Short mmCIF file of C-alpha atoms in Angstrom, two decimals:
data_model
loop_
_atom_site.label_atom_id
_atom_site.label_comp_id
_atom_site.label_asym_id
_atom_site.label_seq_id
_atom_site.Cartn_x
_atom_site.Cartn_y
_atom_site.Cartn_z
CA MET A 1 23.52 -113.58 -25.22
CA GLN A 2 20.14 -113.39 -27.06
CA ILE A 3 18.16 -114.45 -30.06
CA ILE A 4 16.14 -111.65 -31.55
CA VAL A 5 13.25 -112.50 -33.92
CA ASN A 6 12.65 -110.32 -36.91
CA LEU A 7 9.94 -112.13 -38.51
CA ASP A 8 7.45 -109.10 -38.33
CA VAL A 9 9.91 -106.97 -40.06
CA MET A 10 10.25 -109.11 -43.02
CA MET A 11 6.52 -109.90 -43.01
CA ALA A 12 5.93 -106.02 -43.25
CA VAL A 13 8.73 -105.41 -45.99
CA ARG A 14 7.16 -108.27 -47.99
CA LYS A 15 3.62 -107.03 -47.24
CA VAL A 16 2.51 -110.33 -46.22
CA SER A 17 -0.17 -110.79 -43.36
CA SER A 18 0.23 -113.35 -40.41
CA LYS A 19 -3.05 -115.39 -41.77
CA GLU A 20 -1.42 -115.49 -45.39
CA LEU A 21 1.89 -116.80 -44.11
CA ALA A 22 0.59 -119.15 -41.51
CA LYS A 23 -1.66 -120.77 -44.47
CA ALA A 24 1.18 -120.75 -46.77
CA ILE A 25 3.78 -122.68 -44.49
CA GLY A 26 0.95 -124.73 -42.68
CA ILE A 27 1.13 -123.68 -39.14
CA THR A 28 -1.74 -122.00 -36.88
CA GLU A 29 -1.73 -118.26 -36.57
CA ALA A 30 -1.35 -118.77 -33.13
CA ASN A 31 1.94 -120.62 -33.48
CA LEU A 32 3.15 -118.04 -35.84
CA SER A 33 2.13 -115.12 -33.31
CA LEU A 34 4.50 -116.93 -30.81
CA LEU A 35 7.26 -117.18 -33.00
CA LYS A 36 6.91 -113.67 -34.07
CA ARG A 37 7.15 -112.56 -30.48
CA GLY A 38 10.02 -114.79 -29.64
CA ARG A 39 8.06 -116.81 -27.17
CA VAL A 40 9.34 -120.19 -28.47
CA LYS A 41 11.99 -122.38 -27.28
CA GLY A 42 12.96 -123.60 -31.03
CA VAL A 43 11.82 -123.62 -34.26
CA ARG A 44 12.03 -126.74 -36.83
CA PHE A 45 14.46 -126.18 -39.76
CA GLU A 46 11.61 -127.09 -42.15
CA THR A 47 9.45 -124.46 -40.72
CA LEU A 48 12.17 -121.77 -40.89
CA ALA A 49 13.10 -122.98 -44.60
CA ASN A 50 9.21 -122.46 -45.45
CA ILE A 51 9.17 -119.09 -43.99
CA CYS A 52 12.44 -118.10 -45.84
CA ALA A 53 10.98 -119.67 -49.13
CA TYR A 54 7.65 -117.81 -48.78
CA LEU A 55 9.22 -114.67 -47.97
CA ASN A 56 12.26 -115.07 -50.22
CA CYS A 57 14.86 -114.26 -47.68
CA GLN A 58 17.52 -115.95 -45.64
CA PRO A 59 17.32 -117.25 -42.01
CA GLY A 60 19.68 -114.42 -41.00
CA ASP A 61 17.02 -111.96 -42.14
CA ILE A 62 14.61 -113.34 -39.73
CA LEU A 63 17.11 -114.37 -36.74
CA GLU A 64 19.51 -112.35 -35.01
CA PHE A 65 22.14 -112.85 -32.52
CA ARG A 66 23.08 -110.43 -29.85
CA VAL A 67 25.40 -110.58 -27.11
CA ALA A 68 23.89 -109.12 -23.89
CA GLU A 69 25.90 -106.05 -22.57
CA GLU A 70 26.75 -106.37 -18.69
#
């Protein structure tokens, strides 16, 4: 099983830059980049809520669960 991060897709749809989103939600661009690439072990609900509020979306628009095929 795998969690896919579609944050970059939502940002493109909303025409929001990494710099703009990072500043709006109070995290560094470097941490936002790690999150966008799925290189984090977790994300705080507060951060996820701030992202969703700014992008006007749901957590499911950003995070996707996939079952790995054998």
